[in-house]
Amino acid sequence: MLKFEKSPSEESPQPERELTPDELRKKLRDPNFLPSHKEIRKAFADWEQWMEFCFDKENPVFEFLNEEYLNALADYFVGKIQEYGASEEKPLVILEIGAGNGRLSHFLQQKLEERAPGQTKVVATDSGEWRLKRDFPVEQLKHDEAMKKYSPDIVIVSWMPYLQDSSKDIRKCPSVKEYILIGETDGGCCGDPWETWGQPWLLWDEDDEGGEKIPPYEADGFEREDLDELSDLQICRTDEPGRYRHSRTVSFKRKK
Ligand SMILES: C[S@@+](CC[C@H](N)C(=O)[O-])C[C@H]1O[C@@H](n2cnc3c(N)ncnc32)[C@H](O)[C@@H]1O
């Protein structure tokens, strides 16, 4: 009987070999590679490796972007297309300020295009103050200039510099319906505890009568929602391997 040999295309595909932690750490340096949560967890054996990677002077990592988080964030914004009446004729304008290397906006736009082609426009801007390397297109604009130029529906800020609050200017921008802060919250190292988060503990002094203080975002007519399902997928530089809990995603929405 004739025996036919299998052509290469008929052979069952070889399962892809899993990368070793060393290989993964090397691959994570490629800005185009969006790792999974599992791949990040696997790549770092200890605190030293983690610190070396996240606090690298050339390529600092603030938010450790991962596939699952970006998918969930994109799904969140798809919901906003309908909520804010956007369409292909009038795409939802999402402006990132302080965008650093531009990776977040890049992946977000990619995922939104897959889900709702032509219905969103994500723009990455940064003042350039920190001189971070730009891996993707980032327009050099200060946060107030960027809002003036783009009249965004939604503003995103990832890792707002410590004690520098840009949220009050975002709230003043009439087109803004919502802004999303990503990073440490409240008493953490992003933004200002009171101006950004409405945490009064730094304002208390001995003469303080302890009266009710209204958080600035509330006084400006915004309401806060902690997006816990998104936050549960986050990993950031101030976490340690195996314990991911410092970085959160919080929405501030203009009340109707
Ligand atoms: C901590 S880095 C965060 C970078 C990036 N968002 C991330 O999560 O990797 C803060 C960024 O804010 C930028 N920045 C500081 N002040 C700014 C301002 N007034 N307007 C716009 N960008 C600003 C800095 O240049 C820097 O790139």
Short mmCIF file of C-alpha atoms and ligand atoms in Angstrom, two decimals:
data_model
loop_
_atom_site.label_atom_id
_atom_site.label_comp_id
_atom_site.label_asym_id
_atom_site.label_seq_id
_atom_site.Cartn_x
_atom_site.Cartn_y
_atom_site.Cartn_z
CA MET A 1 0.00 0.00 0.00
CA LEU A 2 1.16 3.47 -0.86
CA LYS A 3 2.06 5.55 2.11
CA PHE A 4 1.70 9.27 1.78
CA GLU A 5 3.88 11.51 3.83
CA LYS A 6 2.17 14.42 5.50
CA SER A 7 3.01 17.80 4.01
CA PRO A 8 4.22 20.36 6.60
CA SER A 9 0.87 22.22 6.43
CA GLU A 10 -1.00 19.03 7.44
CA GLU A 11 1.08 18.40 10.51
CA SER A 12 -0.55 19.37 13.76
CA PRO A 13 0.78 22.78 14.88
CA GLN A 14 3.45 22.73 17.54
CA PRO A 15 2.26 24.35 20.75
CA GLU A 16 4.14 27.61 21.23
CA ARG A 17 6.93 27.25 23.74
CA GLU A 18 6.36 29.31 26.88
CA LEU A 19 8.99 32.00 27.34
CA THR A 20 11.27 31.85 30.35
CA PRO A 21 11.16 34.74 32.85
CA ASP A 22 14.43 36.11 31.43
CA GLU A 23 13.09 35.98 27.88
CA LEU A 24 9.86 37.61 28.98
CA ARG A 25 11.64 40.49 30.71
CA LYS A 26 13.57 41.12 27.53
CA LYS A 27 10.42 41.03 25.44
CA LEU A 28 8.69 43.43 27.82
CA ARG A 29 11.14 46.09 26.72
CA ASP A 30 9.51 46.15 23.29
CA PRO A 31 6.93 48.99 23.47
CA ASN A 32 4.77 47.23 20.86
CA PHE A 33 4.38 44.13 23.02
CA LEU A 34 1.28 44.21 25.20
CA PRO A 35 1.74 41.38 27.71
CA SER A 36 -0.97 39.46 29.47
CA HIS A 37 -1.39 39.76 33.23
CA LYS A 38 0.07 36.26 33.55
CA GLU A 39 3.15 37.12 31.52
CA ILE A 40 3.94 40.09 33.76
CA ARG A 41 3.45 37.94 36.85
CA LYS A 42 5.76 35.29 35.45
CA ALA A 43 8.56 37.64 34.38
CA PHE A 44 9.67 38.85 37.80
CA ALA A 45 11.06 36.60 40.47
CA ASP A 46 11.89 39.19 43.07
CA TRP A 47 11.74 42.79 44.19
CA GLU A 48 15.18 43.63 42.82
CA GLN A 49 14.26 42.59 39.27
CA TRP A 50 11.01 44.48 39.60
CA MET A 51 12.65 47.72 40.77
CA GLU A 52 15.34 47.51 38.13
CA PHE A 53 12.71 47.17 35.41
CA CYS A 54 10.11 49.70 36.58
CA PHE A 55 12.52 52.40 37.71
CA ASP A 56 14.78 52.19 34.66
CA LYS A 57 15.86 55.78 33.85
CA GLU A 58 15.45 55.40 30.07
CA ASN A 59 12.13 53.56 30.11
CA PRO A 60 10.36 54.11 33.42
CA VAL A 61 7.18 52.10 33.93
CA PHE A 62 4.39 53.74 35.92
CA GLU A 63 1.38 51.67 34.92
CA PHE A 64 2.20 48.15 33.81
CA LEU A 65 -0.19 47.99 30.86
CA ASN A 66 -1.58 44.56 30.15
CA GLU A 67 -3.95 42.97 27.64
CA GLU A 68 -6.78 42.26 30.06
CA TYR A 69 -6.79 45.78 31.46
CA LEU A 70 -6.74 47.42 28.02
CA ASN A 71 -9.60 45.16 26.85
CA ALA A 72 -11.69 46.12 29.87
CA LEU A 73 -10.85 49.82 29.48
CA ALA A 74 -11.78 49.71 25.79
CA ASP A 75 -15.10 48.00 26.65
CA TYR A 76 -15.77 50.75 29.17
CA PHE A 77 -15.28 53.43 26.50
CA VAL A 78 -17.45 51.56 23.99
CA GLY A 79 -20.28 52.03 26.50
CA LYS A 80 -19.55 55.76 26.47
CA ILE A 81 -20.08 56.04 22.70
CA GLN A 82 -23.79 55.49 23.15
CA GLU A 83 -24.03 57.26 26.50
CA TYR A 84 -22.57 60.47 25.07
CA GLY A 85 -24.24 60.20 21.65
CA ALA A 86 -21.08 59.71 19.59
CA SER A 87 -21.02 58.17 16.11
CA GLU A 88 -18.84 57.89 13.02
CA GLU A 89 -19.97 61.40 12.06
CA LYS A 90 -19.14 62.71 15.52
CA PRO A 91 -16.55 60.44 17.14
CA LEU A 92 -16.08 60.37 20.90
CA VAL A 93 -12.99 62.48 21.59
CA ILE A 94 -10.81 60.91 24.30
CA LEU A 95 -7.87 63.10 25.22
CA GLU A 96 -4.96 61.77 27.22
CA ILE A 97 -2.93 64.45 28.97
CA GLY A 98 0.51 63.77 30.45
CA ALA A 99 0.66 60.76 28.15
CA GLY A 100 4.40 60.08 28.56
CA ASN A 101 5.49 57.51 25.98
CA GLY A 102 2.02 57.30 24.41
CA ARG A 103 1.54 53.54 24.88
CA LEU A 104 -1.80 53.78 26.69
CA SER A 105 -3.44 55.88 23.97
CA HIS A 106 -1.89 53.74 21.25
CA PHE A 107 -3.28 50.44 22.54
CA LEU A 108 -6.58 52.00 23.56
CA GLN A 109 -7.19 53.40 20.07
CA GLN A 110 -6.23 50.05 18.55
CA LYS A 111 -8.73 48.19 20.72
CA LEU A 112 -11.47 50.75 20.19
CA GLU A 113 -11.02 50.50 16.43
CA GLU A 114 -11.55 46.73 16.68
CA ARG A 115 -14.74 47.25 18.67
CA ALA A 116 -16.27 50.41 17.19
CA PRO A 117 -14.46 51.43 13.98
CA GLY A 118 -14.34 55.18 13.38
CA GLN A 119 -16.42 56.06 16.42
CA THR A 120 -13.67 57.25 18.73
CA LYS A 121 -10.67 59.49 18.41
CA VAL A 122 -7.94 59.04 21.02
CA VAL A 123 -5.33 61.80 21.21
CA ALA A 124 -2.12 61.56 23.26
CA THR A 125 -0.56 64.80 24.54
CA ASP A 126 2.16 65.69 27.02
CA SER A 127 3.90 68.92 28.03
CA GLY A 128 7.28 67.24 27.65
CA GLU A 129 8.27 68.45 31.13
CA TRP A 130 9.59 65.05 32.23
CA ARG A 131 11.38 64.45 28.92
CA LEU A 132 10.11 60.88 28.68
CA LYS A 133 10.93 58.93 25.55
CA ARG A 134 8.03 58.80 23.09
CA ASP A 135 7.43 55.38 21.62
CA PHE A 136 4.18 56.37 19.89
CA PRO A 137 2.78 59.68 18.58
CA VAL A 138 2.39 62.19 21.41
CA GLU A 139 1.65 65.83 20.67
CA GLN A 140 3.62 68.27 22.78
CA LEU A 141 0.97 70.29 24.59
CA LYS A 142 0.40 71.33 28.19
CA HIS A 143 -2.85 69.97 29.62
CA ASP A 144 -4.77 73.26 29.29
CA GLU A 145 -3.55 73.84 25.72
CA ALA A 146 -4.55 70.28 24.79
CA MET A 147 -8.08 70.71 26.10
CA LYS A 148 -8.46 74.03 24.29
CA LYS A 149 -7.32 72.47 21.04
CA TYR A 150 -9.36 69.24 21.17
CA SER A 151 -12.52 70.04 23.21
CA PRO A 152 -12.58 66.46 24.51
CA ASP A 153 -15.61 64.50 25.69
CA ILE A 154 -13.44 62.46 28.05
CA VAL A 155 -9.99 63.16 29.49
CA ILE A 156 -7.63 60.45 30.75
CA VAL A 157 -4.71 61.05 33.07
CA SER A 158 -2.44 58.17 33.99
CA TRP A 159 -0.10 58.86 36.91
CA MET A 160 -0.72 62.57 37.37
CA PRO A 161 2.45 64.07 38.89
CA TYR A 162 2.43 64.17 42.70
CA LEU A 163 0.98 67.34 44.24
CA GLN A 164 0.24 68.82 40.79
CA ASP A 165 -3.48 68.90 40.28
CA SER A 166 -4.74 69.27 36.73
CA SER A 167 -8.24 68.01 37.58
CA LYS A 168 -9.56 71.50 38.40
CA ASP A 169 -8.66 72.66 34.87
CA ILE A 170 -10.26 69.54 33.39
CA ARG A 171 -13.49 70.28 35.24
CA LYS A 172 -13.46 73.83 33.89
CA CYS A 173 -13.34 72.60 30.28
CA PRO A 174 -16.98 72.86 29.09
CA SER A 175 -16.86 69.94 26.63
CA VAL A 176 -15.67 67.45 29.29
CA LYS A 177 -18.35 65.04 30.41
CA GLU A 178 -16.07 62.72 32.33
CA TYR A 179 -12.45 62.27 33.30
CA ILE A 180 -10.64 59.10 34.23
CA LEU A 181 -7.70 59.01 36.60
CA ILE A 182 -5.40 56.00 36.52
CA GLY A 183 -2.73 55.42 39.17
CA GLU A 184 -2.49 55.71 42.93
CA THR A 185 -5.51 57.44 44.45
CA ASP A 186 -6.38 59.50 47.52
CA GLY A 187 -3.35 59.39 49.84
CA GLY A 188 -1.04 58.02 47.11
CA CYS A 189 1.58 59.60 44.88
CA CYS A 190 -0.66 60.84 42.04
CA GLY A 191 -2.17 64.31 42.05
CA ASP A 192 -3.02 66.29 45.14
CA PRO A 193 -4.80 64.62 48.08
CA TRP A 194 -7.31 67.44 48.47
CA GLU A 195 -7.55 69.16 45.06
CA THR A 196 -7.65 65.93 43.07
CA TRP A 197 -9.17 63.42 45.47
CA GLY A 198 -10.98 65.45 48.09
CA GLN A 199 -9.03 63.84 50.93
CA PRO A 200 -9.16 66.37 53.76
CA TRP A 201 -6.58 64.77 56.07
CA LEU A 202 -3.74 67.07 55.00
CA LEU A 203 -5.88 70.13 55.68
CA TRP A 204 -6.58 69.31 59.30
CA ASP A 205 -4.71 71.35 61.86
CA GLU A 206 -5.07 71.81 65.58
CA ASP A 207 -7.56 74.72 65.30
CA ASP A 208 -9.72 72.83 62.85
CA GLU A 209 -13.26 72.49 64.13
CA GLY A 210 -13.67 69.41 61.97
CA GLY A 211 -16.55 70.87 59.92
CA GLU A 212 -17.78 69.14 56.78
CA LYS A 213 -15.59 69.87 53.77
CA ILE A 214 -16.92 69.41 50.27
CA PRO A 215 -14.41 67.80 47.90
CA PRO A 216 -13.49 70.16 45.03
CA TYR A 217 -14.76 67.74 42.37
CA GLU A 218 -18.14 67.62 44.09
CA ALA A 219 -18.25 71.40 44.47
CA ASP A 220 -17.60 71.62 40.72
CA GLY A 221 -20.57 69.33 39.98
CA PHE A 222 -18.82 65.99 39.39
CA GLU A 223 -19.46 62.60 40.96
CA ARG A 224 -16.86 59.95 41.60
CA GLU A 225 -17.11 56.28 40.70
CA ASP A 226 -14.35 53.81 41.51
CA LEU A 227 -14.15 51.35 38.64
CA ASP A 228 -13.20 48.31 40.72
CA GLU A 229 -13.55 45.72 37.95
CA LEU A 230 -10.94 47.60 35.94
CA SER A 231 -8.73 48.27 38.95
CA ASP A 232 -8.57 44.56 39.77
CA LEU A 233 -6.69 44.04 36.49
CA GLN A 234 -4.04 46.69 37.14
CA ILE A 235 -0.37 46.31 37.95
CA CYS A 236 1.92 49.25 38.69
CA ARG A 237 5.43 50.23 39.72
CA THR A 238 4.66 50.61 43.43
CA ASP A 239 3.28 47.10 43.64
CA GLU A 240 5.54 44.22 44.42
CA PRO A 241 5.62 40.93 42.53
CA GLY A 242 2.57 38.96 43.59
CA ARG A 243 0.72 41.83 45.31
CA TYR A 244 -1.03 44.16 42.91
CA ARG A 245 -3.24 46.68 44.60
CA HIS A 246 -1.82 50.21 44.44
CA SER A 247 -3.07 51.44 41.10
CA ARG A 248 -6.76 52.09 40.51
CA THR A 249 -9.05 53.52 37.83
CA VAL A 250 -11.49 56.18 38.94
CA SER A 251 -14.11 58.05 36.94
CA PHE A 252 -15.33 61.57 37.69
CA LYS A 253 -18.50 62.36 35.80
CA ARG A 254 -20.24 65.70 35.34
CA LYS A 255 -23.65 65.57 36.99
CA LYS A 256 -26.58 66.30 34.68
C1 LIG B 1 4.40 60.32 35.97
S1 LIG B 1 4.53 60.70 34.28
C2 LIG B 1 3.24 59.65 33.65
C3 LIG B 1 3.42 59.31 32.22
C4 LIG B 1 2.34 58.39 31.62
N1 LIG B 1 1.02 58.95 31.75
C5 LIG B 1 2.37 57.02 32.25
O1 LIG B 1 1.42 56.64 32.97
O2 LIG B 1 3.33 56.30 32.00
C6 LIG B 1 3.80 62.31 34.21
C7 LIG B 1 3.78 62.96 32.82
O3 LIG B 1 3.05 64.18 32.91
C8 LIG B 1 3.68 65.15 32.09
N2 LIG B 1 3.25 66.47 32.58
C9 LIG B 1 3.65 67.12 33.69
N3 LIG B 1 2.99 68.29 33.80
C10 LIG B 1 2.16 68.38 32.73
C11 LIG B 1 1.21 69.35 32.28
N4 LIG B 1 0.97 70.47 32.95
N5 LIG B 1 0.54 69.12 31.14
C12 LIG B 1 0.75 67.98 30.44
N6 LIG B 1 1.63 67.03 30.81
C13 LIG B 1 2.32 67.22 31.95
C14 LIG B 1 5.15 64.84 32.22
O4 LIG B 1 5.91 65.37 31.16
C15 LIG B 1 5.14 63.32 32.26
O5 LIG B 1 5.29 62.76 30.98
#
